[in-house]
Amino acid sequence: MKSYRKILYFNTKTRRAFINITPQVEECLAESGIKEGLLLCNAMHITASVFINDDEPGLHSDFEAFLEKLAPEKPYDQYAHNGFEDNADAHLKRTIMGREVVVAVTNGKLDFGPWEQIFYGEFDGKRTKKVLVKIIGE
Ligand code: ZN
């Protein structure tokens, strides 16, 4: 069995962002040489997500509004976590959007359903953060 590991780095200019990372993940898959197996992609931080959905700007603004409704950033003092930090909302948003995705690898390609794309969801940005790509197979 082959095994491949790579870290991708992201540093967003804004506190929150959604980035389509499908091209970088596809590069990893090509580099791995794996044709049949499983690909795991996860955020290595507890205030960021990796998730699969549609690359449609209206939907991304709907996600932003939805998450702000459930876990508004402000006022900061509404959260017990915000004693030394101001990122309680980011932890909650990350929990809602998830930590990781697993995608089947078939014939050397990501075996996606229609419109599926992989996104990095940043909820407490403006610093360098890591995403792990792990691929196992043959
Ligand atoms: Zn925190």
PDB file of C-alpha atoms and ligand atoms in Angstrom:
ATOM      1  CA  MET A   1       0.000   0.000   0.000  1.00  0.00           C
ATOM      2  CA  LYS A   2       1.230   3.492  -0.860  1.00  0.00           C
ATOM      3  CA  SER A   3       0.874   6.370   1.581  1.00  0.00           C
ATOM      4  CA  TYR A   4       1.191  10.108   0.885  1.00  0.00           C
ATOM      5  CA  ARG A   5       1.122  13.091   3.262  1.00  0.00           C
ATOM      6  CA  LYS A   6       1.243  16.823   2.552  1.00  0.00           C
ATOM      7  CA  ILE A   7       0.501  20.022   4.446  1.00  0.00           C
ATOM      8  CA  LEU A   8      -1.165  22.940   2.658  1.00  0.00           C
ATOM      9  CA  TYR A   9      -0.804  26.440   4.164  1.00  0.00           C
ATOM     10  CA  PHE A  10      -3.393  29.223   4.206  1.00  0.00           C
ATOM     11  CA  ASN A  11      -3.218  32.788   5.504  1.00  0.00           C
ATOM     12  CA  THR A  12      -6.406  34.741   4.811  1.00  0.00           C
ATOM     13  CA  LYS A  13      -6.522  38.569   4.874  1.00  0.00           C
ATOM     14  CA  THR A  14      -9.958  38.443   6.497  1.00  0.00           C
ATOM     15  CA  ARG A  15     -11.219  36.824   9.728  1.00  0.00           C
ATOM     16  CA  ARG A  16     -13.561  34.567   7.734  1.00  0.00           C
ATOM     17  CA  ALA A  17     -13.161  33.107   4.238  1.00  0.00           C
ATOM     18  CA  PHE A  18     -14.134  30.160   2.063  1.00  0.00           C
ATOM     19  CA  ILE A  19     -11.438  28.962  -0.344  1.00  0.00           C
ATOM     20  CA  ASN A  20     -11.916  26.299  -3.026  1.00  0.00           C
ATOM     21  CA  ILE A  21      -8.898  24.045  -2.453  1.00  0.00           C
ATOM     22  CA  THR A  22      -9.911  21.348  -4.982  1.00  0.00           C
ATOM     23  CA  PRO A  23      -7.055  22.257  -7.404  1.00  0.00           C
ATOM     24  CA  GLN A  24      -4.394  21.899  -4.642  1.00  0.00           C
ATOM     25  CA  VAL A  25      -5.909  18.604  -3.460  1.00  0.00           C
ATOM     26  CA  GLU A  26      -5.968  17.290  -7.057  1.00  0.00           C
ATOM     27  CA  GLU A  27      -2.263  18.245  -7.351  1.00  0.00           C
ATOM     28  CA  CYS A  28      -1.559  16.196  -4.220  1.00  0.00           C
ATOM     29  CA  LEU A  29      -3.391  13.224  -5.705  1.00  0.00           C
ATOM     30  CA  ALA A  30      -1.415  13.475  -8.976  1.00  0.00           C
ATOM     31  CA  GLU A  31       1.866  13.767  -7.007  1.00  0.00           C
ATOM     32  CA  SER A  32       0.975  10.700  -4.904  1.00  0.00           C
ATOM     33  CA  GLY A  33       0.634   8.455  -7.960  1.00  0.00           C
ATOM     34  CA  ILE A  34      -2.213   6.652  -6.165  1.00  0.00           C
ATOM     35  CA  LYS A  35      -4.968   5.413  -8.507  1.00  0.00           C
ATOM     36  CA  GLU A  36      -7.295   3.525  -6.124  1.00  0.00           C
ATOM     37  CA  GLY A  37      -7.760   4.400  -2.470  1.00  0.00           C
ATOM     38  CA  LEU A  38      -8.986   7.057  -0.052  1.00  0.00           C
ATOM     39  CA  LEU A  39      -8.081  10.696   0.405  1.00  0.00           C
ATOM     40  CA  LEU A  40      -8.497  12.441   3.749  1.00  0.00           C
ATOM     41  CA  CYS A  41      -8.312  16.218   3.968  1.00  0.00           C
ATOM     42  CA  ASN A  42      -8.648  17.964   7.348  1.00  0.00           C
ATOM     43  CA  ALA A  43      -8.082  21.329   8.952  1.00  0.00           C
ATOM     44  CA  MET A  44      -5.303  21.123  11.560  1.00  0.00           C
ATOM     45  CA  HIS A  45      -6.834  23.945  13.611  1.00  0.00           C
ATOM     46  CA  ILE A  46      -9.920  24.079  15.809  1.00  0.00           C
ATOM     47  CA  THR A  47     -11.140  27.347  14.284  1.00  0.00           C
ATOM     48  CA  ALA A  48     -11.110  26.214  10.627  1.00  0.00           C
ATOM     49  CA  SER A  49     -12.995  23.620   8.565  1.00  0.00           C
ATOM     50  CA  VAL A  50     -12.652  21.503   5.487  1.00  0.00           C
ATOM     51  CA  PHE A  51     -15.978  20.678   3.849  1.00  0.00           C
ATOM     52  CA  ILE A  52     -17.500  19.722   0.514  1.00  0.00           C
ATOM     53  CA  ASN A  53     -20.158  21.769  -1.211  1.00  0.00           C
ATOM     54  CA  ASP A  54     -21.002  23.828  -4.299  1.00  0.00           C
ATOM     55  CA  ASP A  55     -18.675  26.569  -5.584  1.00  0.00           C
ATOM     56  CA  GLU A  56     -21.447  29.146  -5.857  1.00  0.00           C
ATOM     57  CA  PRO A  57     -20.945  32.658  -4.390  1.00  0.00           C
ATOM     58  CA  GLY A  58     -24.614  33.049  -3.339  1.00  0.00           C
ATOM     59  CA  LEU A  59     -24.368  29.853  -1.306  1.00  0.00           C
ATOM     60  CA  HIS A  60     -21.151  31.061   0.350  1.00  0.00           C
ATOM     61  CA  SER A  61     -22.845  34.267   1.449  1.00  0.00           C
ATOM     62  CA  ASP A  62     -25.770  32.124   2.715  1.00  0.00           C
ATOM     63  CA  PHE A  63     -23.292  30.045   4.768  1.00  0.00           C
ATOM     64  CA  GLU A  64     -21.836  33.245   6.243  1.00  0.00           C
ATOM     65  CA  ALA A  65     -25.325  34.537   7.210  1.00  0.00           C
ATOM     66  CA  PHE A  66     -26.380  31.109   8.566  1.00  0.00           C
ATOM     67  CA  LEU A  67     -23.251  30.769  10.720  1.00  0.00           C
ATOM     68  CA  GLU A  68     -23.523  34.348  11.999  1.00  0.00           C
ATOM     69  CA  LYS A  69     -27.128  33.609  13.024  1.00  0.00           C
ATOM     70  CA  LEU A  70     -26.117  30.477  14.957  1.00  0.00           C
ATOM     71  CA  ALA A  71     -22.839  31.765  16.429  1.00  0.00           C
ATOM     72  CA  PRO A  72     -22.501  35.546  15.970  1.00  0.00           C
ATOM     73  CA  GLU A  73     -18.954  36.923  16.281  1.00  0.00           C
ATOM     74  CA  LYS A  74     -20.069  39.876  18.450  1.00  0.00           C
ATOM     75  CA  PRO A  75     -20.584  40.825  21.192  1.00  0.00           C
ATOM     76  CA  TYR A  76     -17.434  38.985  22.263  1.00  0.00           C
ATOM     77  CA  ASP A  77     -18.497  38.915  25.926  1.00  0.00           C
ATOM     78  CA  GLN A  78     -21.510  36.672  25.190  1.00  0.00           C
ATOM     79  CA  TYR A  79     -19.142  33.650  25.250  1.00  0.00           C
ATOM     80  CA  ALA A  80     -17.497  32.026  28.298  1.00  0.00           C
ATOM     81  CA  HIS A  81     -14.483  31.073  26.100  1.00  0.00           C
ATOM     82  CA  ASN A  82     -13.648  34.715  25.375  1.00  0.00           C
ATOM     83  CA  GLY A  83     -11.684  35.442  28.561  1.00  0.00           C
ATOM     84  CA  PHE A  84      -8.267  35.639  26.886  1.00  0.00           C
ATOM     85  CA  GLU A  85      -9.410  35.217  23.272  1.00  0.00           C
ATOM     86  CA  ASP A  86     -12.146  36.590  21.011  1.00  0.00           C
ATOM     87  CA  ASN A  87     -12.665  33.493  18.880  1.00  0.00           C
ATOM     88  CA  ALA A  88     -15.412  31.462  20.573  1.00  0.00           C
ATOM     89  CA  ASP A  89     -17.637  32.016  17.524  1.00  0.00           C
ATOM     90  CA  ALA A  90     -14.884  30.563  15.296  1.00  0.00           C
ATOM     91  CA  HIS A  91     -14.729  27.346  17.362  1.00  0.00           C
ATOM     92  CA  LEU A  92     -18.524  26.981  17.115  1.00  0.00           C
ATOM     93  CA  LYS A  93     -18.597  27.743  13.367  1.00  0.00           C
ATOM     94  CA  ARG A  94     -15.862  25.168  12.769  1.00  0.00           C
ATOM     95  CA  THR A  95     -17.858  22.548  14.682  1.00  0.00           C
ATOM     96  CA  ILE A  96     -20.925  23.216  12.516  1.00  0.00           C
ATOM     97  CA  MET A  97     -18.979  23.077   9.212  1.00  0.00           C
ATOM     98  CA  GLY A  98     -16.875  20.054  10.213  1.00  0.00           C
ATOM     99  CA  ARG A  99     -13.240  19.106  10.539  1.00  0.00           C
ATOM    100  CA  GLU A 100     -12.542  16.929   7.500  1.00  0.00           C
ATOM    101  CA  VAL A 101     -13.647  15.223   4.316  1.00  0.00           C
ATOM    102  CA  VAL A 102     -12.889  11.774   2.928  1.00  0.00           C
ATOM    103  CA  VAL A 103     -13.072  11.295  -0.844  1.00  0.00           C
ATOM    104  CA  ALA A 104     -12.800   8.019  -2.759  1.00  0.00           C
ATOM    105  CA  VAL A 105      -9.989   7.867  -5.306  1.00  0.00           C
ATOM    106  CA  THR A 106     -10.958   5.996  -8.483  1.00  0.00           C
ATOM    107  CA  ASN A 107      -8.822   5.766 -11.632  1.00  0.00           C
ATOM    108  CA  GLY A 108      -6.489   8.415 -10.192  1.00  0.00           C
ATOM    109  CA  LYS A 109      -9.299  10.989  -9.809  1.00  0.00           C
ATOM    110  CA  LEU A 110     -11.393  12.330  -6.914  1.00  0.00           C
ATOM    111  CA  ASP A 111     -14.633  10.346  -7.218  1.00  0.00           C
ATOM    112  CA  PHE A 112     -16.979  13.330  -6.744  1.00  0.00           C
ATOM    113  CA  GLY A 113     -20.720  13.601  -7.179  1.00  0.00           C
ATOM    114  CA  PRO A 114     -22.032  16.403  -9.383  1.00  0.00           C
ATOM    115  CA  TRP A 115     -20.857  19.906  -8.269  1.00  0.00           C
ATOM    116  CA  GLU A 116     -18.858  18.612  -5.294  1.00  0.00           C
ATOM    117  CA  GLN A 117     -15.835  20.779  -4.507  1.00  0.00           C
ATOM    118  CA  ILE A 118     -13.545  20.846  -1.450  1.00  0.00           C
ATOM    119  CA  PHE A 119     -13.408  24.069   0.594  1.00  0.00           C
ATOM    120  CA  TYR A 120     -11.236  25.437   3.346  1.00  0.00           C
ATOM    121  CA  GLY A 121     -13.435  27.389   5.762  1.00  0.00           C
ATOM    122  CA  GLU A 122     -11.529  29.958   7.805  1.00  0.00           C
ATOM    123  CA  PHE A 123     -13.283  31.425  10.873  1.00  0.00           C
ATOM    124  CA  ASP A 124     -10.360  33.089  12.690  1.00  0.00           C
ATOM    125  CA  GLY A 125      -7.880  34.059   9.999  1.00  0.00           C
ATOM    126  CA  LYS A 126      -5.091  36.603   9.439  1.00  0.00           C
ATOM    127  CA  ARG A 127      -2.472  34.002  10.434  1.00  0.00           C
ATOM    128  CA  THR A 128      -0.903  30.951   8.837  1.00  0.00           C
ATOM    129  CA  LYS A 129      -2.906  27.758   9.208  1.00  0.00           C
ATOM    130  CA  LYS A 130      -2.422  24.199   8.022  1.00  0.00           C
ATOM    131  CA  VAL A 131      -4.524  21.637   6.179  1.00  0.00           C
ATOM    132  CA  LEU A 132      -3.470  17.984   6.052  1.00  0.00           C
ATOM    133  CA  VAL A 133      -3.866  15.853   2.938  1.00  0.00           C
ATOM    134  CA  LYS A 134      -3.378  12.115   3.514  1.00  0.00           C
ATOM    135  CA  ILE A 135      -3.869   9.583   0.733  1.00  0.00           C
ATOM    136  CA  ILE A 136      -3.625   5.801   1.048  1.00  0.00           C
ATOM    137  CA  GLY A 137      -4.057   3.172  -1.634  1.00  0.00           C
ATOM    138  CA  GLU A 138      -2.383   1.590  -4.616  1.00  0.00           C
TER     139      GLU A 138
HETATM  140 ZN    ZN B   1     -10.182  29.921  21.229  1.00  0.00          ZN
END
